[in-house]
XYZ file of C-alpha atoms in Angstrom:
342
model
C -41.957 13.408 26.093
C -41.326 13.673 23.059
C -41.759 10.727 21.429
C -39.364 11.225 18.284
C -36.180 11.477 20.806
C -37.096 8.642 23.197
C -38.319 6.219 20.721
C -35.585 3.378 19.509
C -37.018 0.455 18.378
C -35.777 -2.758 16.799
C -37.944 -3.939 14.965
C -37.829 -7.915 14.056
C -39.585 -9.945 10.946
C -41.984 -12.335 12.057
C -40.540 -14.892 9.849
C -37.302 -14.686 11.856
C -39.253 -15.122 15.278
C -41.653 -18.431 13.991
C -38.241 -19.472 12.620
C -36.256 -19.311 15.777
C -39.376 -20.188 17.872
C -39.339 -23.959 16.032
C -36.140 -23.972 15.625
C -36.701 -24.689 11.604
C -34.627 -22.742 8.441
C -36.284 -20.531 6.147
C -35.468 -18.895 3.211
C -37.464 -15.930 3.832
C -35.731 -12.977 5.139
C -35.791 -10.798 8.398
C -37.521 -7.095 7.670
C -35.108 -4.525 7.810
C -33.920 -3.586 11.712
C -35.171 0.222 11.755
C -33.781 2.709 14.016
C -36.912 5.242 15.175
C -35.568 8.843 16.148
C -33.874 12.190 15.691
C -30.788 13.339 16.672
C -28.459 16.118 14.630
C -24.938 16.291 13.044
C -22.305 19.474 13.712
C -19.771 19.534 11.666
C -16.777 21.954 10.514
C -15.875 23.077 6.773
C -12.163 23.110 6.553
C -9.495 23.831 3.815
C -6.118 21.345 4.017
C -3.376 22.872 2.737
C -0.803 20.525 4.483
C -3.048 17.287 3.110
C -3.010 15.794 6.149
C -6.330 15.097 6.550
C -6.382 17.788 9.885
C -7.600 20.529 10.843
C -4.277 22.245 11.692
C -4.288 25.282 11.714
C -0.517 25.121 12.898
C 0.449 23.804 9.343
C -1.604 26.886 8.013
C -5.362 25.024 7.178
C -8.121 27.662 7.966
C -11.464 27.405 8.489
C -13.827 28.253 5.934
C -17.204 29.963 6.111
C -20.075 30.352 4.299
C -20.596 27.134 2.280
C -24.052 25.447 2.290
C -25.027 21.874 3.148
C -28.246 19.844 3.019
C -28.697 16.346 4.824
C -30.908 14.264 2.197
C -32.049 11.623 2.180
C -29.654 8.383 0.082
C -29.982 8.757 -3.242
C -32.479 10.722 -4.130
C -33.359 14.963 -3.469
C -34.955 14.728 -0.562
C -34.028 17.402 1.708
C -33.960 16.486 5.634
C -32.246 19.810 6.706
C -29.424 21.652 6.230
C -27.522 24.626 7.549
C -24.430 27.307 6.742
C -20.883 27.281 7.751
C -20.107 29.935 10.089
C -16.943 31.593 10.539
C -15.012 29.389 12.324
C -16.438 26.834 9.671
C -18.599 25.244 12.367
C -21.951 24.368 10.702
C -24.993 22.531 13.024
C -28.026 20.793 11.731
C -30.758 19.498 13.449
C -33.861 17.631 13.739
C -32.794 14.797 11.289
C -34.449 11.707 11.113
C -31.424 8.452 12.309
C -30.083 6.361 9.527
C -27.539 7.166 7.520
C -27.924 10.127 4.563
C -25.927 12.396 1.933
C -24.125 14.839 3.026
C -23.834 17.065 -0.297
C -22.417 20.081 -0.270
C -23.178 22.936 -2.374
C -19.986 23.546 -4.322
C -21.051 27.109 -5.783
C -20.363 28.169 -2.127
C -16.911 27.020 -1.965
C -14.205 29.972 -1.944
C -12.253 29.091 -5.789
C -9.005 27.456 -5.720
C -10.879 25.020 -2.647
C -11.809 21.296 -4.224
C -14.071 19.486 -2.293
C -12.733 16.140 -3.456
C -15.866 12.846 -2.402
C -19.432 14.675 -2.272
C -21.796 13.715 -1.595
C -19.927 12.932 2.161
C -21.968 9.838 3.748
C -23.390 10.671 7.807
C -25.489 8.402 9.639
C -27.282 9.777 11.974
C -28.682 8.490 15.590
C -31.240 9.454 17.591
C -30.878 11.797 20.978
C -26.652 12.406 19.380
C -25.159 14.805 17.979
C -22.017 13.457 15.569
C -19.216 15.378 14.699
C -18.666 15.455 10.862
C -15.384 16.854 8.583
C -16.079 18.668 5.060
C -12.102 18.704 4.119
C -11.535 20.929 1.209
C -8.179 20.322 -1.349
C -6.028 21.805 -3.544
C -7.835 19.956 -6.134
C -9.115 16.176 -6.792
C -7.532 13.723 -7.867
C -7.893 12.847 -11.713
C -6.861 10.903 -14.470
C -4.309 11.859 -17.224
C -6.737 12.274 -19.904
C -8.855 14.832 -17.772
C -5.423 16.910 -16.720
C -5.794 17.233 -20.902
C -9.402 18.904 -20.389
C -8.780 21.146 -18.461
C -8.370 24.870 -19.965
C -4.422 26.252 -19.500
C -4.503 28.190 -16.245
C -5.834 25.434 -14.342
C -3.907 23.359 -11.074
C -4.959 19.717 -11.337
C -3.060 16.556 -9.918
C -2.765 13.530 -11.746
C -1.039 10.024 -11.305
C 1.802 7.981 -12.933
C 3.798 5.597 -13.667
C 7.011 7.493 -14.839
C 8.565 7.145 -18.364
C 12.212 9.081 -17.773
C 13.105 10.801 -14.285
C 13.581 14.242 -14.258
C 16.722 15.016 -15.691
C 17.619 12.225 -18.698
C 16.190 13.820 -21.948
C 16.990 17.429 -20.572
C 16.736 19.149 -17.002
C 13.844 19.588 -15.430
C 11.629 16.781 -18.365
C 9.917 14.512 -16.554
C 7.542 12.294 -18.240
C 4.693 9.509 -16.992
C 1.730 7.492 -18.415
C -1.139 5.651 -17.267
C -3.792 3.955 -19.701
C -5.973 7.045 -20.595
C -2.945 8.842 -21.811
C 0.350 10.833 -21.389
C 2.232 14.116 -19.836
C 4.632 16.399 -19.612
C 6.183 17.975 -16.819
C 8.232 20.838 -16.576
C 9.602 19.766 -13.344
C 12.088 22.121 -11.531
C 11.263 20.413 -8.267
C 12.162 17.342 -9.142
C 15.305 16.333 -9.603
C 17.466 15.145 -7.052
C 14.159 13.025 -5.403
C 15.401 9.773 -6.682
C 12.163 9.200 -9.360
C 13.334 6.652 -11.668
C 11.698 5.151 -13.982
C 9.223 2.633 -13.227
C 8.213 4.896 -10.407
C 4.589 5.652 -9.503
C 3.870 9.841 -9.139
C 1.790 11.771 -7.432
C 1.812 15.636 -8.615
C -0.345 18.000 -8.603
C 1.095 21.706 -11.366
C -0.067 24.023 -13.857
C -1.390 23.083 -17.234
C 0.348 24.954 -19.871
C 1.151 25.112 -23.231
C 4.851 25.684 -24.581
C 5.820 26.132 -28.492
C 2.551 24.132 -28.482
C 3.794 21.072 -26.270
C 0.901 20.291 -23.289
C 2.372 20.127 -20.211
C 2.072 20.163 -16.100
C 4.316 23.197 -14.781
C 4.778 26.223 -12.271
C 5.933 24.486 -9.247
C 5.214 20.838 -10.019
C 5.336 19.131 -6.163
C 5.717 15.761 -5.678
C 3.353 14.564 -3.461
C 4.034 10.650 -3.338
C 6.245 8.495 -4.154
C 6.337 4.912 -5.056
C 8.896 3.169 -5.673
C 9.598 0.451 -9.234
C 5.448 -0.263 -9.646
C 6.565 -1.022 -13.199
C 7.627 -2.147 -16.126
C 6.989 0.964 -19.390
C 6.731 -0.720 -22.687
C 6.148 1.879 -25.888
C 2.906 2.096 -28.008
C 4.323 0.930 -31.162
C 3.187 3.755 -33.483
C 4.499 5.131 -37.012
C 6.125 8.303 -37.995
C 2.732 9.603 -40.329
C 0.833 9.113 -36.481
C 3.016 11.640 -34.563
C 2.502 14.083 -37.681
C -0.867 13.766 -37.675
C -0.723 14.097 -33.703
C 1.551 17.281 -33.963
C -1.361 19.803 -34.302
C -3.239 18.777 -31.548
C -1.284 19.053 -28.111
C -3.963 17.356 -26.177
C -4.450 14.119 -28.867
C -4.453 10.627 -27.293
C -0.599 9.825 -28.935
C 1.319 13.064 -27.842
C 3.435 12.402 -24.622
C 2.849 8.969 -25.401
C 6.112 6.764 -24.534
C 6.377 5.183 -28.273
C 8.173 2.315 -30.459
C 9.086 3.369 -34.234
C 10.320 0.316 -36.191
C 12.594 0.423 -39.430
C 12.923 4.512 -39.179
C 16.091 6.303 -41.462
C 17.990 9.310 -40.477
C 16.416 11.093 -43.998
C 17.790 14.859 -42.999
C 20.954 15.322 -41.623
C 21.655 16.887 -37.730
C 21.716 20.274 -37.445
C 20.880 20.829 -41.807
C 17.529 23.089 -40.176
C 20.116 25.134 -38.549
C 19.805 22.836 -35.513
C 22.798 19.966 -34.075
C 20.240 18.224 -32.086
C 17.440 18.432 -34.880
C 17.744 15.194 -38.097
C 14.693 14.040 -39.777
C 13.562 10.277 -39.963
C 11.087 8.646 -42.074
C 9.768 5.166 -41.661
C 8.191 5.445 -45.094
C 5.005 7.294 -44.381
C 6.076 10.148 -43.893
C 9.004 12.748 -41.954
C 9.495 13.777 -38.553
C 11.304 15.390 -36.704
C 13.537 14.243 -33.871
C 15.455 15.874 -31.259
C 18.426 14.250 -29.203
C 18.214 16.008 -26.242
C 21.789 17.625 -23.979
C 20.868 14.786 -21.136
C 20.703 12.083 -24.515
C 24.336 13.307 -25.804
C 25.477 15.869 -25.151
C 28.135 17.586 -27.071
C 25.438 18.553 -29.943
C 28.220 18.597 -32.828
C 28.029 14.682 -32.575
C 24.979 14.004 -33.502
C 26.002 14.431 -36.704
C 28.620 11.172 -36.888
C 26.190 8.697 -34.724
C 23.294 9.402 -35.998
C 24.443 9.696 -40.384
C 21.641 9.968 -43.344
C 20.784 6.735 -44.773
C 21.040 4.799 -41.160
C 18.531 3.655 -39.303
C 16.764 2.813 -36.310
C 14.326 0.801 -34.166
C 13.023 3.757 -31.874
C 12.109 4.544 -27.907
C 10.841 8.215 -27.064
C 7.876 10.281 -26.259
C 5.412 11.690 -29.151
C 6.229 15.853 -29.009
C 5.488 18.636 -31.949
C 7.533 21.793 -31.984
C 4.568 24.572 -32.586
C 2.467 21.678 -33.777
C 4.952 20.055 -36.354
C 5.339 15.871 -34.839
C 8.731 15.394 -33.709
C 9.985 12.222 -30.723
C 12.124 12.448 -27.993
C 14.711 9.550 -27.517
C 15.657 9.066 -23.606
C 18.768 7.956 -23.783
C 22.013 6.600 -26.918
C 19.810 3.591 -26.036
C 16.494 4.480 -27.160
C 18.573 4.388 -30.332
C 18.774 0.685 -31.917
C 20.778 0.073 -34.598
C 18.955 -1.867 -37.291
C 20.383 -2.882 -41.048
C 18.613 -1.136 -43.312
C 16.335 -2.546 -45.852
């Protein structure tokens, strides 16, 4: 009889035996429990298109062939065994020592468009058993907004943040979200009518893009998770000069952040550059454009009288740019707090 498949021995330290026999307490720990024997792992590699955590071909999930998998000694590069998923996505790796090991997926063998978000996975092998394990591929892995800004244009990304401007507040299809690593602009027609409000947390998926110099997540931006009333957004105090400097870099940390300017004067009339939604402001550190969009003031021409040259404000809004020139987008008339000019 093969001893490897029959021995399942629990080894207990002599110190523990002695303490039990005498009834005394001992600060020495018992020797670790060891499982001696060999078993196996069989599993399934699949693309969880529906992202519900289950393999459901009816929901569009598909088995993934040709993915290489290794079982390694935990935390090391020592390999105990390997296998490759077949046409049905199944793999089997046998003759593995008992214990908890790393199941490492060769991401180079995973087809494009499928992300393995946890790698390695931990698997436990029991002697004389073949245990089942799943390798779940997803359309993308959840990453921070800061990491999204490091992606190449045209890449799919999944991220989440606190809503700082709800769909349609500034303009139809405009949404802003933020978390500690940065702010992000979403051009997202599909988020309209979803009941999203400022202070909610949303998880979204979309494709990175640039439009007139502004970094954004676009394409068919999908709402994946929606949690209501998580946090009240607080604007970051900054200056017009800082926004101007950030405008040349679409992925600058300040771009798409919810910000606050204090002691700002309207120095250039709305419409003076041929666009009645655009004016010029300056807090004394340097001029930038302020854009009051459709959701803020529906009648564009009224911006001239609402915000006349020489009037002063504290302004909450979003640092942005148009073709490299710094801008700020207020969310509402209430974000334009009128103050005495000093």
